[in-house]
Structure formats: structure tokens, C-alpha cells
CSV table of C-alpha atoms in Angstrom, one decimal:
chain,number,residue,atom,x,y,z
S,964,UNK,CA,-14.4,-38.5,53.4
S,965,UNK,CA,-15.5,-41.4,51.3
S,966,UNK,CA,-13.3,-42.9,48.6
S,967,UNK,CA,-15.7,-41.5,45.9
S,968,UNK,CA,-15.5,-38.0,47.3
S,969,UNK,CA,-11.7,-38.2,47.5
S,970,UNK,CA,-11.5,-39.4,43.9
S,971,UNK,CA,-13.8,-36.5,42.8
S,972,UNK,CA,-11.6,-34.0,44.6
S,973,UNK,CA,-8.5,-35.4,43.1
S,974,UNK,CA,-10.0,-35.1,39.6
S,975,UNK,CA,-10.9,-31.5,40.3
S,976,UNK,CA,-7.4,-30.7,41.4
S,977,UNK,CA,-6.0,-32.3,38.2
S,978,UNK,CA,-8.4,-30.4,36.1
S,979,UNK,CA,-7.5,-27.1,37.7
S,980,UNK,CA,-3.8,-27.9,37.2
S,981,UNK,CA,-4.4,-28.7,33.6
S,982,UNK,CA,-6.4,-25.6,33.0
S,983,UNK,CA,-3.8,-23.4,34.7
S,984,UNK,CA,-1.0,-25.0,32.6
S,985,UNK,CA,-3.1,-24.5,29.5
S,986,UNK,CA,-3.7,-20.9,30.3
S,987,UNK,CA,0.0,-20.3,31.0
S,988,UNK,CA,1.0,-21.9,27.7
S,989,UNK,CA,-1.7,-19.9,25.9
S,990,UNK,CA,-0.4,-16.7,27.5
S,991,UNK,CA,3.2,-17.5,26.4
S,992,UNK,CA,2.1,-18.4,22.9
S,993,UNK,CA,0.1,-15.2,22.6
S,994,UNK,CA,3.4,-13.2,22.9
S,995,UNK,CA,5.1,-15.1,20.1
S,996,UNK,CA,4.8,-14.0,16.4
S,997,UNK,CA,2.6,-17.0,15.4
S,998,UNK,CA,0.5,-16.4,18.5
S,999,UNK,CA,0.0,-12.7,17.7
S,1000,UNK,CA,-1.0,-13.7,14.1
S,1001,UNK,CA,-3.5,-16.2,15.3
S,1002,UNK,CA,-5.1,-13.7,17.7
S,1003,UNK,CA,-5.2,-11.0,15.1
S,1004,UNK,CA,-6.9,-13.4,12.7
S,1005,UNK,CA,-9.5,-14.4,15.3
S,1006,UNK,CA,-10.1,-10.7,16.1
S,1007,UNK,CA,-10.5,-9.9,12.3
S,1008,UNK,CA,-12.9,-12.8,11.9
S,1009,UNK,CA,-15.0,-11.5,14.7
S,1010,UNK,CA,-14.9,-8.0,13.3
S,1011,UNK,CA,-13.0,-6.6,16.2
S,1012,UNK,CA,-9.6,-5.8,14.6
S,1013,UNK,CA,-8.4,-4.2,11.4
S,1014,UNK,CA,-7.1,-6.6,8.8
S,1015,UNK,CA,-3.6,-5.0,9.1
S,1016,UNK,CA,-3.5,-5.5,12.8
S,1017,UNK,CA,-0.8,-8.2,12.6
S,1018,UNK,CA,1.6,-6.2,10.4
S,1019,UNK,CA,5.1,-5.8,11.9
S,1020,UNK,CA,6.0,-2.4,13.3
S,1021,UNK,CA,9.6,-2.8,12.0
S,1022,UNK,CA,8.9,-3.0,8.3
S,1023,UNK,CA,7.9,-0.9,5.3
S,1024,UNK,CA,4.2,-1.2,4.4
S,1025,UNK,CA,2.8,0.2,1.1
S,1026,UNK,CA,-1.0,0.3,1.5
S,1027,UNK,CA,-2.9,0.6,-1.8
S,1028,UNK,CA,-6.2,1.7,-0.3
S,1029,UNK,CA,-9.4,0.6,-2.0
S,1030,UNK,CA,-11.3,3.8,-2.9
S,1031,UNK,CA,-12.9,2.8,-6.2
S,1032,UNK,CA,-11.4,4.1,-9.5
S,1033,UNK,CA,-9.1,6.5,-7.7
S,1034,UNK,CA,-5.7,6.5,-6.0
S,1035,UNK,CA,-4.8,6.7,-2.3
S,1036,UNK,CA,-1.6,5.0,-1.3
S,1037,UNK,CA,-0.1,5.1,2.2
S,1038,UNK,CA,3.7,4.6,2.5
S,1039,UNK,CA,4.4,3.6,6.1
S,1040,UNK,CA,7.8,3.0,7.5
S,1041,UNK,CA,8.9,2.8,11.1
S,1042,UNK,CA,9.9,6.5,11.0
S,1043,UNK,CA,7.4,8.2,8.7
S,1044,UNK,CA,4.0,8.1,6.9
S,1045,UNK,CA,3.4,9.5,3.4
S,1046,UNK,CA,0.1,9.6,1.6
S,1047,UNK,CA,0.4,9.4,-2.2
S,1048,UNK,CA,-2.8,10.9,-3.7
S,1049,UNK,CA,-6.1,11.4,-1.8
S,1050,UNK,CA,-8.8,9.8,-3.8
S,1051,UNK,CA,-12.0,11.7,-4.4
S,1052,UNK,CA,-13.6,14.2,-2.0
S,1053,UNK,CA,-16.2,11.5,-1.1
S,1054,UNK,CA,-13.4,9.1,-0.1
S,1055,UNK,CA,-11.6,11.5,2.3
S,1056,UNK,CA,-13.2,10.2,5.4
S,1057,UNK,CA,-12.6,6.6,4.4
S,1058,UNK,CA,-8.9,7.4,4.0
S,1059,UNK,CA,-8.8,9.1,7.4
S,1060,UNK,CA,-10.5,6.1,9.0
S,1061,UNK,CA,-7.8,3.9,7.5
S,1062,UNK,CA,-5.0,6.1,8.8
S,1063,UNK,CA,-6.6,6.1,12.2
S,1064,UNK,CA,-6.8,2.2,12.1
S,1065,UNK,CA,-3.0,2.3,11.5
S,1066,UNK,CA,-2.5,4.6,14.4
S,1067,UNK,CA,-1.3,7.4,12.1
S,1068,UNK,CA,-1.9,10.9,13.5
S,1069,UNK,CA,0.6,12.8,11.4
S,1070,UNK,CA,1.7,12.6,7.8
S,1071,UNK,CA,5.3,13.5,6.8
S,1072,UNK,CA,4.0,14.5,3.4
S,1073,UNK,CA,1.1,14.2,1.0
S,1074,UNK,CA,2.1,13.7,-2.6
S,1075,UNK,CA,-0.4,14.6,-5.4
S,1076,UNK,CA,0.5,13.0,-8.7
S,1077,UNK,CA,-1.7,15.3,-10.7
S,1078,UNK,CA,-4.8,17.5,-10.1
S,1079,UNK,CA,-7.5,15.2,-11.3
S,1080,UNK,CA,-10.3,14.8,-8.8
S,1081,UNK,CA,-9.8,11.0,-8.3
S,1082,UNK,CA,-6.2,11.8,-7.1
S,1083,UNK,CA,-6.6,15.1,-5.3
S,1084,UNK,CA,-10.2,15.4,-4.3
S,1085,UNK,CA,-9.7,14.4,-0.7
S,1086,UNK,CA,-6.7,16.7,-0.1
S,1087,UNK,CA,-8.5,19.6,1.6
S,1088,UNK,CA,-10.3,17.4,4.2
S,1089,UNK,CA,-7.2,15.3,4.9
S,1090,UNK,CA,-4.9,18.3,5.3
S,1091,UNK,CA,-7.4,20.0,7.6
S,1092,UNK,CA,-8.0,16.8,9.7
S,1093,UNK,CA,-4.4,16.0,10.8
S,1094,UNK,CA,-0.9,17.6,10.7
S,1095,UNK,CA,0.9,17.3,7.3
S,1096,UNK,CA,4.6,18.1,6.9
S,1097,UNK,CA,4.4,19.2,3.3
S,1098,UNK,CA,2.4,18.8,0.1
S,1099,UNK,CA,4.5,17.7,-3.0
S,1100,UNK,CA,3.1,18.0,-6.5
S,1101,UNK,CA,4.1,18.1,-10.1
S,1102,UNK,CA,5.8,21.3,-11.3
S,1103,UNK,CA,4.4,20.6,-14.8
S,1104,UNK,CA,0.7,20.3,-13.9
S,1105,UNK,CA,-1.9,22.7,-12.7
S,1106,UNK,CA,-1.5,23.0,-8.9
S,1107,UNK,CA,-4.0,20.9,-7.0
S,1108,UNK,CA,-2.8,22.5,-3.7
S,1109,UNK,CA,-3.6,26.0,-5.2
S,1110,UNK,CA,-7.3,25.1,-5.5
S,1111,UNK,CA,-7.6,23.2,-2.2
S,1112,UNK,CA,-8.5,24.6,1.2
S,1113,UNK,CA,-5.2,24.0,3.1
S,1114,UNK,CA,-3.8,25.3,6.4
S,1115,UNK,CA,-2.0,28.6,5.7
S,1116,UNK,CA,1.3,27.3,7.2
S,1117,UNK,CA,1.4,24.1,5.1
S,1118,UNK,CA,4.4,24.1,2.8
S,1119,UNK,CA,3.7,23.2,-0.9
S,1120,UNK,CA,6.6,22.0,-3.0
S,1121,UNK,CA,6.5,21.7,-6.7
S,1122,UNK,CA,8.9,18.9,-7.8
S,1123,UNK,CA,10.5,17.8,-11.0
S,1124,UNK,CA,12.6,15.0,-12.4
S,1125,UNK,CA,16.0,14.6,-10.7
S,1126,UNK,CA,14.9,15.5,-7.2
S,1127,UNK,CA,15.1,13.2,-4.2
S,1128,UNK,CA,13.1,13.1,-1.0
S,1129,UNK,CA,13.8,11.1,2.2
S,1130,UNK,CA,11.2,10.1,4.8
S,1131,UNK,CA,11.9,7.7,7.7
S,1132,UNK,CA,14.3,5.4,5.7
S,1133,UNK,CA,12.2,5.8,2.5
S,1134,UNK,CA,14.0,7.3,-0.5
S,1135,UNK,CA,11.8,8.8,-3.2
S,1136,UNK,CA,13.5,9.6,-6.6
S,1137,UNK,CA,11.4,11.7,-8.9
S,1138,UNK,CA,11.7,10.5,-12.5
S,1139,UNK,CA,9.0,12.5,-14.3
S,1140,UNK,CA,7.4,14.4,-15.8
S,1141,UNK,CA,10.2,15.0,-18.3
S,1142,UNK,CA,8.4,17.5,-20.5
S,1143,UNK,CA,5.5,20.0,-20.3
S,1144,UNK,CA,2.5,18.1,-21.5
S,1145,UNK,CA,-0.9,19.4,-22.6
S,1146,UNK,CA,-2.5,16.4,-20.9
S,1147,UNK,CA,-2.7,16.4,-17.1
S,1148,UNK,CA,-2.3,12.6,-17.0
S,1149,UNK,CA,1.1,12.8,-18.7
S,1150,UNK,CA,2.2,15.5,-16.3
S,1151,UNK,CA,1.8,13.1,-13.3
S,1152,UNK,CA,4.7,12.8,-10.9
S,1153,UNK,CA,6.5,9.5,-11.5
S,1154,UNK,CA,8.8,8.4,-8.8
S,1155,UNK,CA,10.6,5.3,-7.6
S,1156,UNK,CA,10.5,4.3,-3.9
S,1157,UNK,CA,13.6,2.6,-2.5
S,1158,UNK,CA,13.6,1.1,1.0
S,1159,UNK,CA,16.5,-1.3,1.6
S,1160,UNK,CA,16.4,-3.9,-1.2
S,1161,UNK,CA,12.8,-3.2,-1.9
S,1162,UNK,CA,11.7,-0.9,-4.8
S,1163,UNK,CA,8.3,0.3,-6.2
S,1164,UNK,CA,7.6,2.4,-9.2
S,1165,UNK,CA,4.6,4.9,-9.1
S,1166,UNK,CA,3.3,6.0,-12.4
S,1167,UNK,CA,0.3,8.2,-11.6
S,1168,UNK,CA,-1.9,8.3,-14.7
S,1169,UNK,CA,0.8,8.7,-17.3
S,1170,UNK,CA,0.0,7.6,-20.9
S,1171,UNK,CA,2.0,6.8,-24.0
S,1172,UNK,CA,3.8,10.1,-24.5
S,1173,UNK,CA,5.2,10.2,-20.9
S,1174,UNK,CA,5.9,6.5,-20.9
S,1175,UNK,CA,8.0,6.8,-24.1
S,1176,UNK,CA,9.9,9.8,-22.7
S,1177,UNK,CA,10.7,7.8,-19.5
S,1178,UNK,CA,12.0,4.9,-21.5
S,1179,UNK,CA,14.2,7.1,-23.7
S,1180,UNK,CA,15.6,8.9,-20.6
S,1181,UNK,CA,17.4,5.9,-19.3
S,1182,UNK,CA,15.8,6.4,-15.9
S,1183,UNK,CA,16.2,3.6,-13.3
S,1184,UNK,CA,12.8,1.9,-13.8
S,1185,UNK,CA,13.5,-1.6,-12.5
S,1186,UNK,CA,11.3,-2.3,-9.5
S,1187,UNK,CA,9.8,-5.1,-7.5
S,1188,UNK,CA,6.3,-3.6,-7.6
S,1189,UNK,CA,4.6,-1.5,-10.3
S,1190,UNK,CA,1.7,0.8,-9.5
S,1191,UNK,CA,0.0,0.4,-12.8
S,1192,UNK,CA,-0.8,3.7,-14.4
S,1193,UNK,CA,-4.2,5.1,-15.1
S,1194,UNK,CA,-6.2,2.4,-13.3
S,1195,UNK,CA,-5.2,-0.2,-16.0
S,1196,UNK,CA,-6.2,1.8,-19.0
S,1197,UNK,CA,-4.9,0.6,-22.4
S,1198,UNK,CA,-3.2,3.9,-23.0
S,1199,UNK,CA,-0.5,2.9,-20.5
S,1200,UNK,CA,1.7,0.0,-19.4
S,1201,UNK,CA,3.2,-0.9,-22.7
S,1202,UNK,CA,5.2,-4.1,-23.2
S,1203,UNK,CA,8.3,-1.9,-23.5
S,1204,UNK,CA,7.7,-0.3,-20.1
S,1205,UNK,CA,7.2,-3.7,-18.5
S,1206,UNK,CA,10.4,-5.0,-20.0
S,1207,UNK,CA,12.2,-2.1,-18.4
S,1208,UNK,CA,10.5,-2.5,-15.0
S,1209,UNK,CA,10.3,-6.3,-14.8
S,1210,UNK,CA,8.0,-6.1,-11.8
S,1211,UNK,CA,7.4,-9.2,-9.6
S,1212,UNK,CA,4.0,-7.7,-8.6
S,1213,UNK,CA,1.7,-5.2,-10.1
S,1214,UNK,CA,-1.2,-3.4,-8.4
S,1215,UNK,CA,-4.1,-1.6,-10.0
S,1216,UNK,CA,-6.4,0.9,-8.2
S,1217,UNK,CA,-9.7,0.3,-9.8
S,1218,UNK,CA,-13.4,0.2,-9.2
S,1219,UNK,CA,-16.8,0.1,-11.0
S,1220,UNK,CA,-16.4,2.3,-14.0
S,1221,UNK,CA,-18.0,2.8,-17.4
S,1222,UNK,CA,-14.6,2.4,-19.1
S,1223,UNK,CA,-14.3,-1.2,-17.8
S,1224,UNK,CA,-10.9,-0.8,-16.2
S,1225,UNK,CA,-8.6,-2.5,-16.0
S,1226,UNK,CA,-8.5,-3.4,-19.7
S,1227,UNK,CA,-7.9,-7.1,-20.7
S,1228,UNK,CA,-5.1,-6.1,-23.0
S,1229,UNK,CA,-3.2,-4.6,-20.0
S,1230,UNK,CA,-3.8,-7.7,-17.9
S,1231,UNK,CA,-2.5,-9.9,-20.6
S,1232,UNK,CA,0.7,-7.8,-20.9
S,1233,UNK,CA,1.2,-8.0,-17.2
S,1234,UNK,CA,0.8,-11.7,-17.3
S,1235,UNK,CA,3.2,-12.1,-20.2
S,1236,UNK,CA,5.7,-10.0,-18.2
S,1237,UNK,CA,5.5,-12.5,-15.3
S,1238,UNK,CA,3.9,-10.0,-12.8
S,1239,UNK,CA,1.4,-11.3,-10.2
S,1240,UNK,CA,-1.5,-8.8,-10.4
S,1241,UNK,CA,-3.5,-7.5,-7.4
S,1242,UNK,CA,-6.5,-5.3,-7.9
S,1243,UNK,CA,-8.4,-3.2,-5.4
S,1244,UNK,CA,-11.8,-4.0,-7.1
S,1245,UNK,CA,-11.3,-7.7,-6.4
S,1246,UNK,CA,-8.8,-7.9,-3.6
S,1247,UNK,CA,-9.8,-4.8,-1.6
S,1248,UNK,CA,-7.0,-2.8,0.0
S,1249,UNK,CA,-3.6,-4.4,-1.0
S,1250,UNK,CA,-0.5,-4.1,1.3
S,1251,UNK,CA,3.0,-4.8,0.2
S,1252,UNK,CA,5.4,-5.3,3.2
S,1253,UNK,CA,9.2,-5.3,3.0
S,1254,UNK,CA,11.5,-6.4,5.8
S,1255,UNK,CA,14.7,-8.4,6.1
S,1256,UNK,CA,15.1,-8.6,2.3
S,1257,UNK,CA,11.6,-10.1,1.7
S,1258,UNK,CA,8.3,-8.9,0.3
S,1259,UNK,CA,5.0,-10.1,1.6
S,1260,UNK,CA,1.5,-9.3,0.3
S,1261,UNK,CA,-1.6,-9.0,2.4
S,1262,UNK,CA,-5.1,-8.1,1.1
S,1263,UNK,CA,-8.3,-7.0,2.7
S,1264,UNK,CA,-10.2,-9.9,1.1
S,1265,UNK,CA,-7.9,-12.6,2.3
S,1266,UNK,CA,-5.7,-13.2,-0.7
S,1267,UNK,CA,-2.0,-13.3,0.0
S,1268,UNK,CA,1.4,-14.2,-1.6
S,1269,UNK,CA,4.2,-16.2,-0.2
S,1270,UNK,CA,7.2,-14.0,0.8
S,1271,UNK,CA,9.7,-13.3,-2.0
S,1272,UNK,CA,13.2,-11.9,-2.1
S,1273,UNK,CA,13.3,-8.2,-2.7
S,1274,UNK,CA,15.6,-6.5,-5.1
S,1275,UNK,CA,15.2,-8.8,-8.1
S,1276,UNK,CA,11.9,-8.0,-9.8
S,1277,UNK,CA,10.7,-10.8,-12.1
S,1278,UNK,CA,13.2,-12.8,-13.9
S,1279,UNK,CA,14.2,-11.7,-17.5
């Protein structure tokens, strides 16, 4: 064999060794958390993976699903999944697709804040499409479950302030409604989610009367995240409420609407309160993740927030 052929063969062996070493290193890296995140991002960029694919299985994730001017929020812990509101009837399949992308084939519960169509419209289709442990709704509002087509054996529970629920490490404390209101919005179930140090306040579509009753009740309103009431309407989210909650983050379920929600006055109050605002109309689906005492935010449209300590809300 000529010297040139020997040199060529030596280069080939070196190249094969380098490629094998690179492949081994890439394989090892792929099993590390940074490696998994890189691959997940590449898969998302190529349209081959859901944007939540890299989320940890050992954390709480609150998914504020983008369904226009409507509410559909998935509470996902390592041991349970709860859907809070079901969007409109037209959004039911989109919500089911999202649950499927998260590998969820059973819901511990579906909570309906109040019977308006943009919160309960998808209930029938969702409850008929996968097993649901129970439906929970406001005792002070007209029953959304009563007018829905539900499996006969599905339990329906009417809840009121002072009750507690536990699902897979999540503790839900019902804070309202505190009175019987003529308006369905004010009759929304208001509850506070606690998971370790993380807390989030869910306000349904409550307006001024229910807000004032909450403030006067002395209920524990302080929370890391606020689900802004009534899609950012100016009838809700007063400066007094924000002073009591002191949220680090606020999230608004909104979409194209003739009422131009969220209103600028609400956004200004949130900014003055020190809350970083996320919106489904601009950010797509928004996910708050809580693990090891920290909160991280991921959005469908690529916006994120650096991890922050849970349990503190915004500074006074």
C-alpha cells in the first residue's frame, strides 16, 4: 500500500473515531436537562413537538389555554389534572387536543366558575370524551351541569365559600361567592390554589360587588399569580384588590372582542401594582410552573420569564 493510501486510511479512521466520540457525547448530552431542552426546542421549531414538551413531570403546571375571550385553565400536578372552565362549545375540541398533547386521559375534576357560555360551553363534549372524577360549580349560580349533556354517573358538587378540595398535592380553598347575587358574574366560584409555596387566585368573572365582599371578608387573597377577572374588564381588578393580592404575575384570558378587552385602565392598575402581565391574545397559551420553591413562565409564542421565588408575591 502506498504512503498516500495509508495516510488516507489513517485519516478515515480518525474521522470515524471522532464521529463516534461526537455521537456518544451527543447521546449523553441528550439525557441531561439542558440536552432535553435543546432537543425539545428543535422539535418545536420543526413543528414536531408541543411547546410544553420540555416541562418537568415533577412540577405543578397551570396552563391558561388560549381559547379567545373565554376561560379554560388546566391545573396539572404529578398526581392529578383539573380543568377550570371549558371555554365555548366551539373550543371544546381544541381543549381536548391540548389535554392529549399533555398526555392527559383523565380529569380528576372539572370546575365551572359560572354558567356563561364562554366558561361552560365545552363541558358536555369534554365530559363525554374522557373520564372526569367530578364536576364542581357555584352553589349560588344557575347550574351549568344541569343544562349540559353529562354521563349519568358523573357526580356534580355545588360548592360554597369555606370548602376545601385536594387533588394530587393541590389544595383549592373556595373563597366565594359570599352572597347570592343577581348577576351570574358575581356568583363565580373564587378560589385560591396552594401547591407548596406557590399560590394562585382564580376570580372567574367577578365584578365590583363580589370583589368588595371578598375584601371585607378578610379572606386570604395574597397570591403569586392572579387570574384576572372578567377578561380584563374595567368592572373588576380594583386597586384595592391588587393591594390585597400583591401578585407577582397576572394572566388575562382574552381574544378579539367588541369590548376591546383587556381595558387599558386595568393594565395600568396591574402595572402600578408591580405585576408582570401575560395575555392569551398576545402570548398564546401561558404556563406557570412551580417546583422547588420557584416559579417559571412559558408561553406558546416564545415569551418567558426568569424563575422567581414562590410564596412572596410582589413586594409591598
